[in-house]
Coordinates of C-alpha atoms and ligand atoms in Angstrom, one line a residue:
X245 CA -5.1 -4.1 23.5
X246 CA -5.2 -5.5 19.6
X247 CA -5.2 -3.5 16.5
X248 CA -7.5 -4.6 13.7
X249 CA -7.0 -3.8 10.1
X250 CA -10.0 -3.6 7.4
X251 CA -8.9 -2.9 3.8
X252 CA -11.7 -1.4 1.0
X253 CA -12.5 -5.5 -0.1
X254 CA -13.9 -5.8 3.6
X255 CA -16.4 -3.1 3.7
X256 CA -17.0 -2.3 -0.1
X257 CA -20.8 -2.9 1.0
X258 CA -23.4 -2.7 3.7
X259 CA -23.0 -6.6 4.2
X260 CA -19.4 -5.9 4.5
X261 CA -19.9 -3.5 7.4
X262 CA -22.3 -5.8 9.0
X263 CA -19.6 -8.5 8.7
X264 CA -17.0 -6.5 10.5
X265 CA -19.3 -5.6 13.3
X266 CA -19.9 -9.1 13.9
X267 CA -15.7 -9.9 14.0
X268 CA -15.4 -7.2 16.5
X269 CA -18.0 -8.4 18.5
X270 CA -16.7 -11.8 18.9
X271 CA -13.3 -11.1 18.9
X272 CA -12.3 -7.5 19.8
X273 CA -13.0 -6.5 23.1
X274 CA -10.2 -4.1 23.7
X275 CA -9.5 -2.8 19.9
X276 CA -8.5 0.0 17.8
X277 CA -10.2 -0.7 14.0
X278 CA -8.4 0.9 11.1
X279 CA -10.2 0.8 8.1
X280 CA -9.6 1.8 4.2
X281 CA -11.7 3.7 2.0
X282 CA -15.1 1.4 0.5
X283 CA -14.2 -0.6 -2.2
X284 CA -12.7 1.3 -5.2
X285 CA -13.3 4.5 -3.9
X286 CA -9.8 5.8 -3.5
X287 CA -9.4 5.0 -7.3
X288 CA -12.4 7.2 -7.8
X289 CA -11.5 10.3 -5.8
X290 CA -8.2 10.2 -7.6
X291 CA -10.2 10.4 -11.0
X292 CA -12.2 13.3 -9.2
X293 CA -9.0 15.2 -8.1
X294 CA -7.6 14.8 -12.0
X295 CA -11.0 16.3 -13.2
X296 CA -10.9 18.8 -10.6
X297 CA -7.3 20.0 -11.6
X298 CA -7.8 19.9 -15.1
X299 CA -11.4 22.1 -14.6
X300 CA -12.8 19.6 -16.5
X301 CA -16.3 20.9 -14.5
X302 CA -18.7 18.1 -15.8
X303 CA -16.5 15.4 -15.4
X304 CA -15.7 16.3 -12.1
X305 CA -19.7 16.6 -10.8
X306 CA -20.3 13.5 -12.3
X307 CA -17.3 11.7 -10.5
X308 CA -18.5 13.6 -7.3
X309 CA -22.2 12.1 -7.9
X310 CA -20.7 8.4 -8.2
X311 CA -18.8 8.5 -5.1
X312 CA -21.3 10.5 -3.1
X313 CA -24.3 7.5 -4.8
X314 CA -22.5 4.5 -3.9
X315 CA -21.7 5.7 -0.6
X316 CA -25.6 6.4 0.0
X317 CA -26.6 3.1 -1.2
X318 CA -24.2 1.5 1.6
X319 CA -26.2 3.7 4.3
X320 CA -29.6 3.4 3.2
X321 CA -29.3 -0.2 3.4
X322 CA -27.6 0.0 7.4
X323 CA -29.3 1.8 10.4
X324 CA -27.2 4.5 12.3
X325 CA -27.1 8.4 12.2
X326 CA -24.9 9.3 9.6
X327 CA -25.2 13.0 9.5
X328 CA -21.6 13.3 9.9
X329 CA -20.9 11.4 6.4
X330 CA -23.6 14.2 5.0
X331 CA -21.6 17.1 6.6
X332 CA -18.1 15.2 4.8
X333 CA -19.9 15.1 1.3
X334 CA -20.7 18.7 1.7
X335 CA -17.3 19.9 2.8
X336 CA -16.0 18.0 -0.2
X337 CA -18.4 19.9 -2.4
X338 CA -17.3 23.2 -1.4
X339 CA -14.0 22.4 -1.7
X340 CA -14.5 21.3 -5.2
X341 CA -16.4 24.8 -5.8
X342 CA -13.3 26.9 -5.4
X343 CA -10.4 27.1 -7.4
X344 CA -7.2 24.8 -7.1
X345 CA -5.0 25.9 -4.1
X346 CA -1.5 24.4 -3.9
X347 CA 0.5 21.8 -6.0
X348 CA -1.3 18.8 -7.2
X349 CA 0.5 16.4 -4.8
X350 CA -1.3 18.6 -2.1
X351 CA -4.8 18.8 -3.6
X352 CA -4.8 15.2 -4.3
X353 CA -4.0 14.5 -0.5
X354 CA -7.0 16.9 0.6
X355 CA -9.6 15.2 -1.7
X356 CA -8.5 11.3 -1.4
X357 CA -8.4 11.4 1.9
X358 CA -11.8 11.8 2.4
X359 CA -12.3 8.2 1.5
X360 CA -11.1 6.8 4.6
X361 CA -13.0 9.9 6.1
X362 CA -16.3 8.7 4.9
X363 CA -15.8 5.0 5.5
X364 CA -14.9 5.4 9.2
X365 CA -17.8 8.0 9.9
X366 CA -20.3 5.3 8.0
X367 CA -18.8 2.4 10.2
X368 CA -18.5 4.4 13.4
X369 CA -22.0 5.2 13.0
X370 CA -23.3 1.7 12.5
X371 CA -21.1 0.2 15.4
X372 CA -23.0 2.4 17.6
X373 CA -25.9 1.5 17.1
X374 CA -25.3 -2.1 17.1
X375 CA -24.4 -1.1 21.2
X376 CA -20.6 -1.5 20.5
X377 CA -19.9 2.2 21.1
X378 CA -17.2 3.0 18.9
X379 CA -14.9 5.7 19.6
X380 CA -14.6 7.9 16.4
X381 CA -10.7 9.1 16.4
X382 CA -9.7 11.6 13.5
X383 CA -6.3 10.1 12.5
X384 CA -5.0 13.5 11.0
X385 CA -4.6 14.8 14.6
X386 CA -2.5 11.5 15.6
X387 CA -0.3 10.9 13.0
X388 CA 2.1 13.8 12.0
X389 CA 3.8 13.7 9.0
X390 CA 6.3 16.1 7.2
X391 CA 4.7 17.9 3.8
X392 CA 6.3 15.2 1.6
X393 CA 2.4 14.8 0.2
X394 CA 1.4 11.4 -1.3
X395 CA 3.8 9.6 0.6
X396 CA 4.0 11.8 3.9
X397 CA 6.9 10.7 6.1
X398 CA 6.0 9.9 9.7
X399 CA 7.5 11.9 13.0
X400 CA 7.5 9.1 15.5
X401 CA 7.5 11.4 18.2
X402 CA 5.1 13.6 17.9
X403 CA 2.9 10.7 16.4
X404 CA 3.6 8.4 19.5
X405 CA 2.9 11.6 22.0
X406 CA -0.3 12.1 20.3
X407 CA -1.5 8.6 20.0
X408 CA -0.7 7.9 23.5
X409 CA -2.7 10.9 24.9
X410 CA -5.6 10.0 22.6
X411 CA -6.5 6.5 22.3
X412 CA -8.2 4.6 24.7
X413 CA -6.6 1.1 25.2
X414 CA -10.1 -0.2 26.7
X415 CA -13.4 -0.6 23.9
X416 CA -13.5 -0.3 20.8
X417 CA -11.8 2.7 19.2
X418 CA -12.1 3.4 15.1
X419 CA -9.9 5.2 13.0
X420 CA -8.5 6.1 9.3
X421 CA -6.0 4.2 7.6
X422 CA -3.9 5.8 5.4
X423 CA -3.9 9.5 6.2
X424 CA -1.9 12.1 8.3
X425 CA -1.2 15.8 8.8
X426 CA 1.5 18.1 8.6
X427 CA 2.4 20.3 11.4
X428 CA 0.7 23.3 9.9
X429 CA -2.6 20.9 9.6
X430 CA -2.5 20.3 6.2
X431 CA -4.0 16.4 5.0
X432 CA -1.1 14.3 3.9
X433 CA -1.4 10.4 2.8
X434 CA 1.0 7.8 3.4
X435 CA 1.2 6.1 0.0
X436 CA -1.5 3.8 -1.9
X437 CA -2.3 1.1 0.3
X438 CA -1.0 2.7 3.1
X439 CA -3.6 1.5 6.0
X440 CA -1.6 -1.7 6.8
X441 CA 1.4 0.8 7.8
X442 CA -1.4 2.9 9.7
X443 CA -2.0 -0.5 11.7
X444 CA 1.4 -1.0 12.5
X445 CA 2.2 2.4 13.5
X446 CA -0.7 2.6 16.0
X447 CA 0.6 -0.9 17.4
X448 CA 3.8 0.5 17.9
X449 CA 2.8 3.4 19.6
X450 CA 0.1 1.4 22.1
X451 CA 2.5 -1.2 22.5
X452 CA -0.3 -3.5 20.9
X453 CA -0.5 -7.2 22.0
X454 CA -1.0 -7.9 18.1
X455 CA -2.2 -6.7 14.3
X456 CA -4.9 -8.7 12.5
X457 CA -5.0 -7.7 9.0
X458 CA -8.7 -9.0 7.7
X459 CA -8.6 -10.0 4.2
X460 CA -10.2 -11.7 1.1
X461 CA -8.0 -14.6 1.1
X462 CA -7.0 -17.0 3.9
X463 CA -3.6 -15.6 4.9
X464 CA -0.2 -14.9 3.2
X465 CA -0.2 -17.9 0.0
X466 CA 3.3 -18.8 -1.2
X467 CA 2.0 -17.2 -5.1
X468 CA -1.1 -15.2 -6.0
X469 CA -3.9 -17.5 -6.7
X470 CA -4.1 -15.9 -10.2
X471 CA -1.1 -17.4 -11.4
X472 CA -1.3 -20.6 -10.0
X473 CA -4.2 -23.2 -8.7
X474 CA -1.4 -25.1 -6.4
X475 CA -1.0 -22.0 -3.7
X476 CA -0.1 -22.7 -0.5
X477 CA -1.3 -21.1 2.8
X478 CA 2.2 -20.0 4.9
X479 CA 0.8 -20.9 8.4
X480 CA 3.8 -19.0 9.8
X481 CA 6.3 -16.6 8.5
X482 CA 9.6 -15.0 10.1
X483 CA 9.4 -10.8 10.0
X484 CA 12.4 -11.3 7.5
X485 CA 10.5 -13.4 4.9
X486 CA 7.9 -11.1 5.4
X487 CA 9.4 -7.9 4.6
X488 CA 11.4 -9.4 1.7
X489 CA 8.1 -11.4 0.0
X490 CA 6.3 -7.9 0.4
X491 CA 9.2 -5.8 -1.0
X492 CA 9.5 -8.0 -3.8
X493 CA 5.7 -7.4 -4.7
X494 CA 3.7 -9.8 -2.5
X495 CA 0.9 -7.2 -2.6
X496 CA -0.8 -9.2 0.7
X497 CA 0.9 -6.6 3.0
X498 CA 2.4 -3.1 2.6
X499 CA 6.2 -3.5 3.1
X500 CA 6.3 -0.6 5.6
X501 CA 4.2 -2.5 7.6
X502 CA 6.8 -4.8 9.2
X503 CA 9.7 -2.9 10.3
X504 CA 7.5 -0.9 13.6
X505 CA 6.0 -4.7 14.5
X506 CA 9.6 -6.3 14.2
X507 CA 11.0 -3.5 16.3
X508 CA 8.5 -4.3 19.1
X509 CA 7.9 -7.8 18.3
X510 CA 4.5 -7.8 17.8
X511 CA 2.9 -10.4 16.3
X512 CA 1.0 -9.9 12.5
X513 CA -1.9 -11.9 11.9
X514 CA -3.3 -12.1 8.4
X515 CA -6.6 -13.8 8.3
X516 CA -9.8 -14.0 6.1
X517 CA -12.9 -12.0 7.4
X518 CA -15.1 -14.6 5.4
X519 CA -13.8 -17.1 7.2
X520 CA -13.1 -15.4 10.3
X521 CA -12.7 -18.8 12.8
X522 CA -9.3 -19.8 10.3
X523 CA -6.2 -19.0 12.1
X524 CA -4.7 -17.8 9.0
X525 CA -1.0 -16.8 8.5
X526 CA 0.9 -15.3 11.6
X527 CA 4.1 -13.6 11.3
X528 CA 6.6 -13.1 14.2
X529 CA 10.1 -13.7 15.4
X530 CA 10.8 -17.7 14.9
X531 CA 13.7 -19.6 14.2
X532 CA 12.7 -20.9 10.9
X533 CA 12.4 -19.7 7.7
X534 CA 10.0 -20.9 4.9
X535 CA 10.7 -24.3 3.2
X536 CA 8.7 -24.0 0.3
X537 CA 9.2 -21.5 -2.3
X538 CA 7.3 -18.6 -2.9
X539 CA 6.4 -16.8 -6.0
X540 CA 5.8 -13.2 -7.0
X541 CA 4.9 -12.0 -10.4
X542 CA 5.0 -8.1 -11.4
X543 CA 3.9 -7.3 -14.8
X544 CA 3.9 -4.1 -16.7
X545 CA 7.8 -3.6 -16.0
X546 CA 9.8 -1.4 -18.4
X547 CA 13.9 -2.9 -18.1
X548 CA 15.9 0.3 -19.0
X549 CA 19.5 0.3 -19.4
X550 CA 22.0 3.1 -19.3
X551 CA 25.2 3.4 -21.1
X552 CA 27.5 6.3 -20.6
X553 CA 27.9 8.7 -23.1
X554 CA 31.9 8.7 -22.6
X555 CA 32.4 4.8 -22.3
X556 CA 33.2 5.7 -18.4
X557 CA 32.8 2.7 -16.0
X558 CA 30.0 2.6 -13.6
X559 CA 31.2 3.4 -10.7
X560 CA 30.3 5.7 -7.7
X561 CA 30.2 9.1 -9.7
X562 CA 27.8 7.7 -12.5
X563 CA 25.7 5.6 -9.7
X564 CA 25.5 8.8 -7.7
X565 CA 24.2 10.7 -10.8
X566 CA 21.8 7.7 -11.7
X567 CA 20.4 7.0 -8.1
X568 CA 19.7 11.2 -8.2
X569 CA 17.7 11.5 -11.3
X570 CA 15.6 8.2 -9.9
X571 CA 14.9 10.3 -6.6
X572 CA 14.1 13.2 -8.4
X573 CA 11.9 11.7 -10.7
X574 CA 9.9 9.6 -7.9
X575 CA 10.9 6.8 -9.1
X576 CA 11.4 3.3 -7.6
X577 CA 13.8 0.3 -8.9
X578 CA 12.7 -3.4 -8.2
X579 CA 16.2 -4.6 -9.6
X580 CA 19.0 -3.4 -10.7
X581 CA 22.2 -5.1 -12.1
X582 CA 25.4 -3.7 -13.8
X583 CA 28.7 -4.1 -15.8
X584 CA 31.5 -2.7 -16.7
X585 CA 29.8 0.1 -18.8
X586 CA 26.2 -0.5 -18.6
X587 CA 23.7 -0.4 -16.0
X588 CA 20.0 -1.8 -15.9
X589 CA 17.3 -1.7 -14.1
X590 CA 13.4 -2.7 -14.0
X591 CA 10.6 -0.4 -12.6
X592 CA 7.1 -0.3 -12.8
X593 CA 5.7 1.1 -15.8
X594 CA 4.2 4.2 -14.4
X595 CA 3.1 6.5 -17.4
X596 CA 3.0 9.7 -15.0
X597 CA 6.6 9.4 -14.1
X598 CA 8.6 7.1 -16.4
X599 CA 8.8 9.4 -19.6
X600 CA 10.0 12.1 -17.7
X601 CA 12.3 9.9 -15.9
X602 CA 14.1 8.5 -19.4
X603 CA 14.5 12.4 -20.5
X604 CA 16.3 13.3 -17.3
X605 CA 18.2 9.9 -17.7
X606 CA 19.0 11.1 -21.5
X607 CA 21.3 14.3 -20.2
X608 CA 24.2 12.2 -19.2
X609 CA 23.6 8.4 -20.4
X610 CA 22.8 6.4 -23.4
X611 CA 19.3 5.0 -22.6
X612 CA 17.8 1.8 -24.1
X613 CA 14.6 0.2 -22.8
X614 CA 12.2 -2.6 -23.3
X615 CA 8.6 -2.4 -22.0
X616 CA 5.9 -4.6 -21.3
X617 CA 8.4 -7.2 -19.3
X618 CA 7.7 -9.1 -16.5
X619 CA 9.5 -9.0 -13.3
X620 CA 9.3 -13.0 -11.3
X621 CA 11.0 -13.0 -7.9
X622 CA 11.3 -16.6 -6.2
X623 CA 12.2 -17.2 -2.7
X624 CA 13.7 -20.3 -2.0
X625 CA 14.3 -21.0 -5.3
X626 CA 15.6 -24.1 -7.0
X627 CA 15.9 -25.2 -10.7
X628 CA 12.6 -26.4 -10.9
X629 CA 11.1 -23.9 -9.9
X630 CA 12.6 -21.7 -12.2
X631 CA 12.0 -24.1 -15.2
X632 CA 8.0 -23.9 -13.9
X633 CA 7.8 -19.9 -14.4
X634 CA 9.6 -19.6 -18.0
X635 CA 8.1 -21.9 -20.6
X636 CA 7.3 -19.4 -23.5
X637 CA 8.9 -16.6 -22.3
X638 CA 12.3 -15.2 -23.1
X639 CA 14.8 -14.6 -20.2
X640 CA 16.1 -10.9 -20.5
X641 CA 18.0 -11.0 -17.4
X642 CA 18.5 -13.2 -14.4
X643 CA 19.9 -12.2 -10.9
X644 CA 20.3 -15.1 -8.4
X645 CA 21.4 -14.4 -4.5
X646 CA 21.7 -17.5 -1.8
X647 CA 17.8 -17.3 -1.2
X648 CA 16.5 -15.4 -4.0
X649 CA 16.3 -15.6 -8.0
X650 CA 14.9 -12.5 -10.0
X651 CA 13.9 -13.0 -13.6
X652 CA 13.2 -10.5 -16.0
X653 CA 11.2 -12.0 -18.7
X654 CA 9.0 -11.2 -21.9
X655 CA 6.2 -13.0 -23.3
X656 CA 7.4 -14.8 -26.5
X657 CA 5.4 -13.4 -29.2
Ligands
LIG956 N1 -7.5 3.3 0.6 C1 -5.8 3.5 0.3 C2 -5.8 2.6 -0.9 O1 -6.7 2.3 -1.7 C3 -5.2 2.9 1.0 C4 -5.4 1.5 1.5 O2 -6.1 0.5 1.0 O3 -4.7 0.7 2.1 O4 -4.7 3.0 -1.7
MG957 MG1 -7.7 0.8 0.0

């Protein structure tokens, strides 16, 4: 059997849902379909959570109405029995009428997870009336996680057992990306953009023949077309190149997706839902790594430098204290570099987390930082590729390994 994953952009309107059905009809006989929330629903649900927790009743109602109207517009253009969708909205409304229960991240997961529930309920109903008889599976009953809300860690043994018992390897099944459940049946999510990871979890547990991620780009490109006009489609990628590119921030695949697939040698296709006959990119076990450079740009980064107050070396004790602070603040490091008495890191400038991190770090270190920097990564670089990306930019930090260079730059004003 195959696993197909459709992201939010592919099902943002009724035409997208019809297109999904066409792709499944022509290419997916025995297929498990993993779907994200429609369009920008996850962002809209995040706003709803914020308003609910802050007890802004009007904003909360407004956000609820916007989300419901959006889904109703899609349903109105499709045929099928959508009664379950209306039930989900009724459940959400009743949840929102009760007092806030639990910590923010837990409340977030109970609400935000419904985006995927809604999209799969709509698509399953449509597929069924279109004669494709899709079995709707509740991913919360299949993917078991710990209680790390918003970044649930998968319990592989329980998950594999539940998936093997529930999923029919023949015919069409559909389930939600991004969501799971704790042992005591509280919903969790797997981290933003986590639906690719869900597809990989199912493929791993079912020993699937392949995974296909259907996207609005022709496949994996050597750079985001937003930055260059002469991007190249990478037809074949090794798992290693794919995981490195994803890790450094190529948003085409979620970084957690590759490991489960590599472990079982399951190929991953990245193809265009707009041109379903084009081959796209295939990621697998190949001998040869890439022969052309790939570029990844991360904007809105902060460069933080730490200097121990007592002039002590950056050695094991200081490093373990630093990493502990980052873990405590939930901030991921995108790049790090040290000298004898200073340690520099680059992180995403997340306004919810970075100020708290800086306060923690200031307990033991003198902290300086530079916001609004960019992190540019080039895999398989040479001097020409570096020269190409730095005009009009001030180079603040550079780090080279054999295959990869990372440049921290700031726009010259
Ligand atoms: N809907 C979730 C998100 O937008 C998961 C995903 O799209 O992969 O983060
Ligand atoms: Mg999404």
